[in-house]
Short mmCIF file of C-alpha atoms and ligand atoms in Angstrom, two decimals:
data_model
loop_
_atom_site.label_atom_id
_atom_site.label_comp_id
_atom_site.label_asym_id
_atom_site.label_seq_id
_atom_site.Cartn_x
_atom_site.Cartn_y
_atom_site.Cartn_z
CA UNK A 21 0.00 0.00 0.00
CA UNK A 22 1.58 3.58 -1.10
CA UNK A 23 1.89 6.12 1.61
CA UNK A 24 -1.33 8.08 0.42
CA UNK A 25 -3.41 4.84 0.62
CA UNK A 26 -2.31 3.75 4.04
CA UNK A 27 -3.40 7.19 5.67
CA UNK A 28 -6.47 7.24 3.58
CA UNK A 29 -7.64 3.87 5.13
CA UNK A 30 -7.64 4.83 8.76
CA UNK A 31 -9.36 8.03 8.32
CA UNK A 32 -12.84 8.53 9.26
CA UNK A 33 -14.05 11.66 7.55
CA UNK A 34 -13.42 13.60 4.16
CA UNK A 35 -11.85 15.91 6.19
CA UNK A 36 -9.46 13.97 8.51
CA UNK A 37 -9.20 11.93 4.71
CA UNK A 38 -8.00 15.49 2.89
CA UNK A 39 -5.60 16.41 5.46
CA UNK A 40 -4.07 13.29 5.80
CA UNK A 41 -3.15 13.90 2.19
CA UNK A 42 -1.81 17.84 2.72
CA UNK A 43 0.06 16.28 5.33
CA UNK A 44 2.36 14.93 2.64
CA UNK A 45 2.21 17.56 -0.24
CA UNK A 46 1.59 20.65 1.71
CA UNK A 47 3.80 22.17 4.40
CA UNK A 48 2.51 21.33 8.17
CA UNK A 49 -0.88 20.65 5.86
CA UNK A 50 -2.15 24.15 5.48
CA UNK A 51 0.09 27.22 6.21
CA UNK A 52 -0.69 30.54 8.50
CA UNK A 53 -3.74 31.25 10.35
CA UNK A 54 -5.65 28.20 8.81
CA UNK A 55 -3.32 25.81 10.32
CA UNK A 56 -5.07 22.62 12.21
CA UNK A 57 -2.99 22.80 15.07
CA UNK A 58 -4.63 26.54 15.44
CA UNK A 59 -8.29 25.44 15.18
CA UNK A 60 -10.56 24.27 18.11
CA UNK A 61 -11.15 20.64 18.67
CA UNK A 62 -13.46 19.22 15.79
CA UNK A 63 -13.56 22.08 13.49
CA UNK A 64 -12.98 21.33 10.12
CA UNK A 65 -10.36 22.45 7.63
CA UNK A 66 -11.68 21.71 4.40
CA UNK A 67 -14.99 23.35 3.22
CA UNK A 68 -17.36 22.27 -0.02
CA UNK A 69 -19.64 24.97 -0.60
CA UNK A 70 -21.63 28.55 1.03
CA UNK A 71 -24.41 30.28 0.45
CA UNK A 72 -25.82 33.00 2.56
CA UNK A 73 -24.63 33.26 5.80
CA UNK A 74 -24.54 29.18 6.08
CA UNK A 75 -21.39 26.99 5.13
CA UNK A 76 -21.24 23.57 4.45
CA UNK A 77 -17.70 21.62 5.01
CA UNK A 78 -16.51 18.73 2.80
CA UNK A 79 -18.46 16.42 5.09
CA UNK A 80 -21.45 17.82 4.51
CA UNK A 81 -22.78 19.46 7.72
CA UNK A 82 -23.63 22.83 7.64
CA UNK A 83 -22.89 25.54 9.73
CA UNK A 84 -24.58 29.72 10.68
CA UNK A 85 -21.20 31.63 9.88
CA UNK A 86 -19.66 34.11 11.99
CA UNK A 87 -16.19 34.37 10.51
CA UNK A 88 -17.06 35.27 6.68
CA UNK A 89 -14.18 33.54 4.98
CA UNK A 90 -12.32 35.47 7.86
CA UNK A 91 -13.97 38.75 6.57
CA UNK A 92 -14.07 39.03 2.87
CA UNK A 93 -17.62 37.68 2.83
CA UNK A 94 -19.67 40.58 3.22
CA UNK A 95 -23.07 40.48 1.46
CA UNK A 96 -23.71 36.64 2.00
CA UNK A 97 -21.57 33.62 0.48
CA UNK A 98 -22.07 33.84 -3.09
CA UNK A 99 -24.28 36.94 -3.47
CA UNK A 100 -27.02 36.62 -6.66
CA UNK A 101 -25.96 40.15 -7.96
CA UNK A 102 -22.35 39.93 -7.14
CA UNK A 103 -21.91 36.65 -8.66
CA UNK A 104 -24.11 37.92 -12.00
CA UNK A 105 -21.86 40.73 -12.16
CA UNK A 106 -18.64 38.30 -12.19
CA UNK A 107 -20.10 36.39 -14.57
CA UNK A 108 -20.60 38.98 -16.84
CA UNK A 109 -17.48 40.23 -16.93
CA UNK A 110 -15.55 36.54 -16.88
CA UNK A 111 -17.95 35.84 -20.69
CA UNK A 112 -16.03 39.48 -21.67
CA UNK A 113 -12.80 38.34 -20.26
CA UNK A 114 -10.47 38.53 -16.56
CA UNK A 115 -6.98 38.92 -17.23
CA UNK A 116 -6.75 40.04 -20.34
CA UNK A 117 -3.26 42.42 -21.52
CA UNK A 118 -3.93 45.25 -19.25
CA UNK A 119 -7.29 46.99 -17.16
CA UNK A 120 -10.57 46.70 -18.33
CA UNK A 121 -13.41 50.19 -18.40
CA UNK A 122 -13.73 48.63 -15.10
CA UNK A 123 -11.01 49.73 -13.16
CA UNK A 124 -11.71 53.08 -13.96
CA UNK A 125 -15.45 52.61 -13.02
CA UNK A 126 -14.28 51.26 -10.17
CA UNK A 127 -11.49 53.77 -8.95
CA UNK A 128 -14.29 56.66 -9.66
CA UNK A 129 -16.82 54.45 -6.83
CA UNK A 130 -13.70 54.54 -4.26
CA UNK A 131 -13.24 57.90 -4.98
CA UNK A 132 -17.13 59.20 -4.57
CA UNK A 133 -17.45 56.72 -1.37
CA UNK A 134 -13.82 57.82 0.85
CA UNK A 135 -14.00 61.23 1.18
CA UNK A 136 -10.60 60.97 2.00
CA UNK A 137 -9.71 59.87 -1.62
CA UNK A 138 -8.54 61.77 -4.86
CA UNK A 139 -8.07 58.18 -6.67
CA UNK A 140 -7.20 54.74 -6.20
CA UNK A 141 -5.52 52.10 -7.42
CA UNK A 142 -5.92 48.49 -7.07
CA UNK A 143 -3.94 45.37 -6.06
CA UNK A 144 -4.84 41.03 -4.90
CA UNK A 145 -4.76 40.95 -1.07
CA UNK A 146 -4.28 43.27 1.51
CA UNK A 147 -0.63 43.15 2.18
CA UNK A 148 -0.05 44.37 -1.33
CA UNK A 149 -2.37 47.22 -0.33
CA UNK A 150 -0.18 47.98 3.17
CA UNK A 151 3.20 47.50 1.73
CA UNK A 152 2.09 49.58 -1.19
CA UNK A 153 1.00 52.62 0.86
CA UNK A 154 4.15 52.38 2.82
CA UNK A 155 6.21 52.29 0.20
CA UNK A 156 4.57 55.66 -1.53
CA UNK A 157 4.73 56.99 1.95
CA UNK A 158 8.03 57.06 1.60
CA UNK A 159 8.35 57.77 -1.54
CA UNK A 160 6.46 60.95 -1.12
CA UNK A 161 8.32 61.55 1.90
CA UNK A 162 11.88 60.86 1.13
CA UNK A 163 12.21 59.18 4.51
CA UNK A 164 12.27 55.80 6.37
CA UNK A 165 10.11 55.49 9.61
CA UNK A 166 7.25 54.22 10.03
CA UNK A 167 5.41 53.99 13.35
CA UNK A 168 2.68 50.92 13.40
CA UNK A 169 1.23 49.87 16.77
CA UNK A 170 2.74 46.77 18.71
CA UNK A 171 0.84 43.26 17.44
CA UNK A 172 -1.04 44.65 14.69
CA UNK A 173 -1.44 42.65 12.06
CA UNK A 174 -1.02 44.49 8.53
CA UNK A 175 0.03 40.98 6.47
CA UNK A 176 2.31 38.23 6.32
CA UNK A 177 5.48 39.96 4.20
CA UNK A 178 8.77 39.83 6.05
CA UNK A 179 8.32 43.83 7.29
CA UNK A 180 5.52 42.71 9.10
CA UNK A 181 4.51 39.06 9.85
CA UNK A 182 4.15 37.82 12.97
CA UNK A 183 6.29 35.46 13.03
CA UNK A 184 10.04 35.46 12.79
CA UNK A 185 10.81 32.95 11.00
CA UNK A 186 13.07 33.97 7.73
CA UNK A 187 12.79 37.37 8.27
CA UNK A 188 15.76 39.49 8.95
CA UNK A 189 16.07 42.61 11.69
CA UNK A 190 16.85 44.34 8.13
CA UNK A 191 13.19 43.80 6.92
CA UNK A 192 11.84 45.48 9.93
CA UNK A 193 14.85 47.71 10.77
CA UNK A 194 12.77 51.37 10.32
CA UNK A 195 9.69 50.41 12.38
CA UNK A 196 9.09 52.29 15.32
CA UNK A 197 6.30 50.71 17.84
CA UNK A 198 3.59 52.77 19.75
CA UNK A 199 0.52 51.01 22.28
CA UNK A 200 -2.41 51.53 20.09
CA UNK A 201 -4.66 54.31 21.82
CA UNK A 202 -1.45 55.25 24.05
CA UNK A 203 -1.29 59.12 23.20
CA UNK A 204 2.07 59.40 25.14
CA UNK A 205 3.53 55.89 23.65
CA UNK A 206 2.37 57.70 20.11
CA UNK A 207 4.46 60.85 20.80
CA UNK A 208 7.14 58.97 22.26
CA UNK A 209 7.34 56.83 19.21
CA UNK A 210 6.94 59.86 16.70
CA UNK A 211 9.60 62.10 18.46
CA UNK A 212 12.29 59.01 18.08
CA UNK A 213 11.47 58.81 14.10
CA UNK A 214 11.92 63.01 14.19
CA UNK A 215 12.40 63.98 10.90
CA UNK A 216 13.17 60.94 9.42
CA UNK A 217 9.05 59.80 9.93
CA UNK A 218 7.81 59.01 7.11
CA UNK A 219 4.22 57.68 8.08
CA UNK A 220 2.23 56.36 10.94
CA UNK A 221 0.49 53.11 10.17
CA UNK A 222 -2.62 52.12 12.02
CA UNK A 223 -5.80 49.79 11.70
CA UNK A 224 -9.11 51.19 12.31
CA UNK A 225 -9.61 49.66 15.71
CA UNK A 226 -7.23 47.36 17.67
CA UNK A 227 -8.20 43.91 16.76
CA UNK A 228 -4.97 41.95 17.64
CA UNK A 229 -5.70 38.17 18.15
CA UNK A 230 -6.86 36.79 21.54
CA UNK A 231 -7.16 40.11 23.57
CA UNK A 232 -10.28 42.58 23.81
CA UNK A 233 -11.14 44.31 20.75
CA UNK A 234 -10.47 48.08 21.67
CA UNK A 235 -12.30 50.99 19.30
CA UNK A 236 -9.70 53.91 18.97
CA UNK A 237 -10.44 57.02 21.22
CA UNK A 238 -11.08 60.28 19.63
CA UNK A 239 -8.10 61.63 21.34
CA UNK A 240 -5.71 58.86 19.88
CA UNK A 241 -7.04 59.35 16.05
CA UNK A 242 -6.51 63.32 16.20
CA UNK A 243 -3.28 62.67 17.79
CA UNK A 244 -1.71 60.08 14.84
CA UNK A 245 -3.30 63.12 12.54
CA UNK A 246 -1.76 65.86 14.58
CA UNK A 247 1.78 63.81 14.53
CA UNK A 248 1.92 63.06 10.86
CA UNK A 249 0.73 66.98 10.08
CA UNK A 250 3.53 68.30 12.39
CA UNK A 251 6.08 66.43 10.51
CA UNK A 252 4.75 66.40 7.04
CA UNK A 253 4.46 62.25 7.80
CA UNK A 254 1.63 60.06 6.27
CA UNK A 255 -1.59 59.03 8.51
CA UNK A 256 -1.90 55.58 6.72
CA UNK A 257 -5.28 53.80 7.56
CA UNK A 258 -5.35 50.03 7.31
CA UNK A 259 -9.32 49.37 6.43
CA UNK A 260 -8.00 45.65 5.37
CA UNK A 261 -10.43 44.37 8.37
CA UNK A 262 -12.20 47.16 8.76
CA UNK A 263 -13.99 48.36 5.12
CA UNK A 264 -17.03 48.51 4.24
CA UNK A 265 -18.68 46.71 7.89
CA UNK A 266 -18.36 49.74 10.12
CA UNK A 267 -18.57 53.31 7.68
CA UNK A 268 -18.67 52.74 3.95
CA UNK A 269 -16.35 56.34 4.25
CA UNK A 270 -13.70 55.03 6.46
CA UNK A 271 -13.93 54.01 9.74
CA UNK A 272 -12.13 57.00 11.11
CA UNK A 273 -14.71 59.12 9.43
CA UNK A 274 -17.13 59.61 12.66
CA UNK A 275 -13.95 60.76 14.44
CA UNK A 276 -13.48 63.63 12.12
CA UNK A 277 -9.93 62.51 11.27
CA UNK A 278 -8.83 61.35 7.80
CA UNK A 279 -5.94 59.43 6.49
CA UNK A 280 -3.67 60.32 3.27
CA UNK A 281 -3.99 57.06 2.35
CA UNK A 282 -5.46 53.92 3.27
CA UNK A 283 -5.40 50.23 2.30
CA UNK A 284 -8.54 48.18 1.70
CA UNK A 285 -9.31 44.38 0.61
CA UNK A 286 -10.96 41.78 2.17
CA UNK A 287 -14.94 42.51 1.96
CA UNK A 288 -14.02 45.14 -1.23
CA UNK A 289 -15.15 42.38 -3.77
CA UNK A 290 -17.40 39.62 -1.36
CA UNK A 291 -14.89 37.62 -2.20
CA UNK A 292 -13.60 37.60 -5.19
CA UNK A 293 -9.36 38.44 -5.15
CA UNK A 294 -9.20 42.50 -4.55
CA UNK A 295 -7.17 45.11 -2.88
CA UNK A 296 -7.05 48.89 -3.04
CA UNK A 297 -4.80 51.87 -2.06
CA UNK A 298 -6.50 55.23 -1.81
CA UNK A 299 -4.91 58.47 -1.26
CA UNK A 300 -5.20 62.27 -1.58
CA UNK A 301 -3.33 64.85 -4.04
CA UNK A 302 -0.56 64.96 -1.28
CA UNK A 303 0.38 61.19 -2.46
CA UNK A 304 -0.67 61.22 -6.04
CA UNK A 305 3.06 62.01 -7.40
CA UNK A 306 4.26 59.59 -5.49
CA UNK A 307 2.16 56.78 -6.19
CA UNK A 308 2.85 57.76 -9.88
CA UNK A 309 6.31 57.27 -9.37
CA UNK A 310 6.70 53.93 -7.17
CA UNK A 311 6.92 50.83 -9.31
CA UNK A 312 4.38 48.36 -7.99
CA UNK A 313 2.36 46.03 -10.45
CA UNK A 314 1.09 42.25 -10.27
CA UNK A 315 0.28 39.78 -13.10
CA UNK A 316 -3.00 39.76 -11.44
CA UNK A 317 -3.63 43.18 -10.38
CA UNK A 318 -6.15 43.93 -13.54
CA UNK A 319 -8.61 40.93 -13.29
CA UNK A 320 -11.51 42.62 -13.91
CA UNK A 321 -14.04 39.90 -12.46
CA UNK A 322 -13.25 41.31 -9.26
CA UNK A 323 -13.44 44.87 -10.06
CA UNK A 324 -16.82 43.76 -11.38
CA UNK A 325 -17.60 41.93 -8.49
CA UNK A 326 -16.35 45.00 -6.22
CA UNK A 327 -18.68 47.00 -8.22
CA UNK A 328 -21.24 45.52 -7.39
CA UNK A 329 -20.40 45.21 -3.97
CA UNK A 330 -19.88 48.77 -3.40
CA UNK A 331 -23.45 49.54 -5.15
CA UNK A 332 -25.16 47.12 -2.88
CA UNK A 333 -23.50 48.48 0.62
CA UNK A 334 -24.40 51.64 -0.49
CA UNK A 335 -27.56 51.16 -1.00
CA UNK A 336 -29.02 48.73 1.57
CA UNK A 337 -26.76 50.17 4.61
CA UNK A 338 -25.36 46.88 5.10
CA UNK A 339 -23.34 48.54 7.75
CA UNK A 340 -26.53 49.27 9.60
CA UNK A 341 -27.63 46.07 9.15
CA UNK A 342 -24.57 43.96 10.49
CA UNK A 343 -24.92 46.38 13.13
CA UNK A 344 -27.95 45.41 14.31
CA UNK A 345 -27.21 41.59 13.85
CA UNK A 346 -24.28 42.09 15.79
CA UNK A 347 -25.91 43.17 18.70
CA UNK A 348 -28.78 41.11 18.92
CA UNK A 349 -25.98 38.04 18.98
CA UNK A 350 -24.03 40.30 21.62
CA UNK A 351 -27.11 40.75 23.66
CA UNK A 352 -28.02 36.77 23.46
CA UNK A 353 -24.93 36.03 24.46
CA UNK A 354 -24.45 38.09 27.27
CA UNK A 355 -28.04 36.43 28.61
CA UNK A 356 -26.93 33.06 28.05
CA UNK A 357 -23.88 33.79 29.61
CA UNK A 358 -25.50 35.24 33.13
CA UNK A 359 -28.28 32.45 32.62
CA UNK A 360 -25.35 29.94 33.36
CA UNK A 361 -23.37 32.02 35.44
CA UNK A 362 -20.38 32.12 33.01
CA UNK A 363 -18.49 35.49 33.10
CA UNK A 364 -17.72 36.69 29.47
CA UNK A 365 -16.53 39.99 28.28
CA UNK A 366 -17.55 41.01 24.28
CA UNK A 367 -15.76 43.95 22.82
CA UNK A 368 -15.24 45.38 19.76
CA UNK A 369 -18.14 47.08 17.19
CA UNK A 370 -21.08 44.75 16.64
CA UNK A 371 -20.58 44.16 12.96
CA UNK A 372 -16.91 42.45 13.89
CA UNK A 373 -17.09 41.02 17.47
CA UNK A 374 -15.63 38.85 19.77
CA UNK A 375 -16.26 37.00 23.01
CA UNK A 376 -13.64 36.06 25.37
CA UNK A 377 -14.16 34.34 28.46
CA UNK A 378 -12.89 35.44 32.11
CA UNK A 379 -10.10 33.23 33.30
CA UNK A 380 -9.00 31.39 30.43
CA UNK A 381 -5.85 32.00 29.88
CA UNK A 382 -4.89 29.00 27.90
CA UNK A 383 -8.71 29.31 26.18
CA UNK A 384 -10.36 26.31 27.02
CA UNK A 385 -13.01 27.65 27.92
CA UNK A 386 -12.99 29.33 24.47
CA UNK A 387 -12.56 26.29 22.89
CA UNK A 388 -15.14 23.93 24.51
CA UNK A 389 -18.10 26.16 23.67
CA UNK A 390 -16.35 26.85 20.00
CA UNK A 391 -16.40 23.08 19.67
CA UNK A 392 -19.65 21.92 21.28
CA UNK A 393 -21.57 25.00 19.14
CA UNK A 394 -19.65 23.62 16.56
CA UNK A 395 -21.45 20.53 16.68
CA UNK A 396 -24.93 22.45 17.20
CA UNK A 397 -24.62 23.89 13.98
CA UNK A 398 -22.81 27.85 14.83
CA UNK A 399 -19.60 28.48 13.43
CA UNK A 400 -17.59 30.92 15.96
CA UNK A 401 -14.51 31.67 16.81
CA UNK A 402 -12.39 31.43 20.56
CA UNK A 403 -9.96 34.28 19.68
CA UNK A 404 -10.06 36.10 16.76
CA UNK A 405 -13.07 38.58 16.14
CA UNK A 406 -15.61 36.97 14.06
CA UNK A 407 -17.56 38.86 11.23
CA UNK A 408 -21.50 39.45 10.57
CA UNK A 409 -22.77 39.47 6.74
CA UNK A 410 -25.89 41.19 5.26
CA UNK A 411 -26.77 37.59 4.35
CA UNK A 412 -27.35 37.15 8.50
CA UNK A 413 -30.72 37.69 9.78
CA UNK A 414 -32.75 37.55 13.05
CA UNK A 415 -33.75 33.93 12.76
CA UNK A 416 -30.32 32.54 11.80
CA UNK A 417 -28.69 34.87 15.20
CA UNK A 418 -31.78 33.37 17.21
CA UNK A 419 -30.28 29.47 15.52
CA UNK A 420 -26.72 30.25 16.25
CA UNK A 421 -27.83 31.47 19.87
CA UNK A 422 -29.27 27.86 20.08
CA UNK A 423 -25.78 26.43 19.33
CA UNK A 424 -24.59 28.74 21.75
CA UNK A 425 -26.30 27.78 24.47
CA UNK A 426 -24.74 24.16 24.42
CA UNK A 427 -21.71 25.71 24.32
CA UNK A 428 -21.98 27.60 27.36
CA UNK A 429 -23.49 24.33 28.97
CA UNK A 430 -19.66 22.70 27.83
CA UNK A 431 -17.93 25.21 29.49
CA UNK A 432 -19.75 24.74 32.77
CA UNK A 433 -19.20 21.31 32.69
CA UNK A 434 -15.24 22.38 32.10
CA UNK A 435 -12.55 21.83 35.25
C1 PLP B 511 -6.00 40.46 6.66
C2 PLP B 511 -5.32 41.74 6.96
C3 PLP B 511 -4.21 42.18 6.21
C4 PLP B 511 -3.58 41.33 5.15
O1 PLP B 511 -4.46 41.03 4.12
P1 PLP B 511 -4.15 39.77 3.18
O2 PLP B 511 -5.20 39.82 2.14
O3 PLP B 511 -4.23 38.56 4.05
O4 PLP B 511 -2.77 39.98 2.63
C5 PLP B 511 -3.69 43.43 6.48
N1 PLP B 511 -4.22 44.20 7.45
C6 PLP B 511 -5.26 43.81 8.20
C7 PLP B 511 -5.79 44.72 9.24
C8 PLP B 511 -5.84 42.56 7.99
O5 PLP B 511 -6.87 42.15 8.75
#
């Protein structure tokens, strides 16, 4: 029996059957953030198909979604309109020998919806769009620090992954940390770049991995705007997470403070491949005059797909919506929690949230109710915020809440 066949034969699922075979062609099985060893006890790692706000995994049971493809899914798993607009434009063509009417279509949307934005340009995932706007920063800068705030994640390139592994003190060598929504920590940070700062790099809110979600104050947006206009520095906004689900204009918009440029991607194109840089007149020479390009960067099934996207948020508030989704699961689990006398703390904005319990510092509890909702159907997550789509209404939260309830019944049972 060949390698492949002997593995094959003991497993008892499609799913324990696929990553028996990534164990031997793919590194560790799967790579990053998707990794098994990362998951909770019984989740799966393969997936067959979506639709809505439900996903079905390669074993065919069916889960209420709460982590959107890990946020790209915004309207619903293969929105009608979204996917008619990619279809349109795949029978014209994708990647054909440079952009499509599309892009520019598509550039003039980002430009009417970010008031922040004087034009756009596009790239495949979201650490294209953060490297990219640090490299015009300092392009349009001339200089070499950047400030970003300790543990956020702005993608997996050696300047910024978080782990350590093949990258050099080089890659990182003009990054200057701050405590995100630390004023002093901010000034402290900016004053060591002096005038060699050539941008301050932030997300909209603090959504590091396995602590409480923390909005940005008021006081430490117009402070990162404040230190970049005192020394002519960037205010870079990484929307990556953060588009479209809490202000179609920018998240920072309700604070009154705007970036010069920001990076978007995940829920641009529900989706489909997609990231963007905006930026203001300030940055527009220098965008012109960095060299960054991908093979892929003009597929205009995306762009159509973002299109649509775009239209859609716009016009159904699906901000509003997620909003109110998000708090009605919020609310149901705080109730289930008390009900069983588990202590739980929620943070973060609605539309992206997260649920951490008290005590549980090597998330167990986390984990038992992720697994045992698992099994009823819900598809959370113990540590990372989860997402809300459009697609999610008040009968699928009051289902997951269902699933939820086991869950907290697991963790009681716990110690
Ligand atoms: C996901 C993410 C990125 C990286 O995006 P990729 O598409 O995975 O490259 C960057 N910044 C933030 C805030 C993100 O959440």
């Amino acid at each position: 029996m060949s390698r492949a066949a002997a593995v094959l034969s003991e497993a008892q699922t499609a799913d324990a059957a696929l990553r028996a075979r990534a164990a031997l062609v793919v590194p560790g099985g799967m790579w990053g953030h998707l990794n098994a060893a990362r998951l909770p006890e019984g989740y799966p790692q393969f997936f067959a198909s979506a639709e809505g706000c439900r996903v079905r995994d390669v074993d065919g049971r069916e889960y209420i979604d709460f982590m959107c493809s890990w946020g790209p899914v915004l309207l619903g798993h293969r929105h009608p309109e979204v996917e008619a607009a990619a279809q349109a434009q795949a029978a014209l063509g994708d990647c054909l020998n440079g952009p499509g009417e599309v892009m520019v279509d598509l550039a003039e949307d980002f430009v009417a919806m970010a008031p922040h934005a004087d034009w756009a340009m596009f790239q495949k995932n979201g650490g294209d769009a953060t490297t990219a706007c640090v490299t015009i920063a300092r392009a349009g800068t001339g200089r070499r620090k950047v400030l970003v705030a300790r543990g956020a994640y702005h993608g997996a390139l050696p300047w910024c992954s978080p782990s350590v592994a093949g990258v050099t003190s080089e890659d990182r060598a003009h990054l200057v940390h701050f405590e995100y929504n630390d004023v002093a920590s901010l000034r402290a940070a900016a004053a060591e770049a002096g005038n060699d700062l050539a941008a301050i790099l932030v997300t909209g809110f603090r959504h590091d991995m396995g602590r409480d979600l923390e909005l940005p104050t008021a006081e430490f947006a117009k402070s990162a705007r404040a230190a970049c206009d005192a020394a002519g520095a960037a205010l870079i906004l990484d929307e990556v997470r953060t588009g479209l689900r809490l202000d179609l204009r920018g998240s920072w918009e309700a604070l009154g403070v705007r970036p010069d440029l920001a990076a978007w991607s995940k829920a641009i194109a529900n989706g489909y491949a997609l990231a963007a840089v905006t930026g203001n007149d300030r940055f527009r020479d220098a965008a012109t005059k960095v060299f960054v390009t991908g093979s892929f960067w003009c597929g205009a099934v995306a762009m159509a797909a973002a299109r649509a996207t775009l239209r859609i948020a716009r016009e159904t508030d699906v901000p509003g919506h997620i909003h109110a989704m998000g708090l009605r699961l919020r609310e149901g689990l705080a109730s289930l929690a008390s009900q069983h006398g588990i202590a739980i703390r929620q943070s973060g904005p609605p539309q992206m949230p997260l649920m951490l319990f008290d005590a549980d510092p090597e998330v167990r509890k986390g984990r038992a109710f992720c697994s045992t909702a698992l099994r009823h159907g819900a598809f959370f997550h113990p540590q990372h915020n989860m997402f809300l789509s459009a697609a999610h209404q008040a009968a699928d939260i009051d289902q997951a809440l269902e699933a939820a309830a086991h869950g907290f019944r697991a963790v009681r049972e716990l110690r």
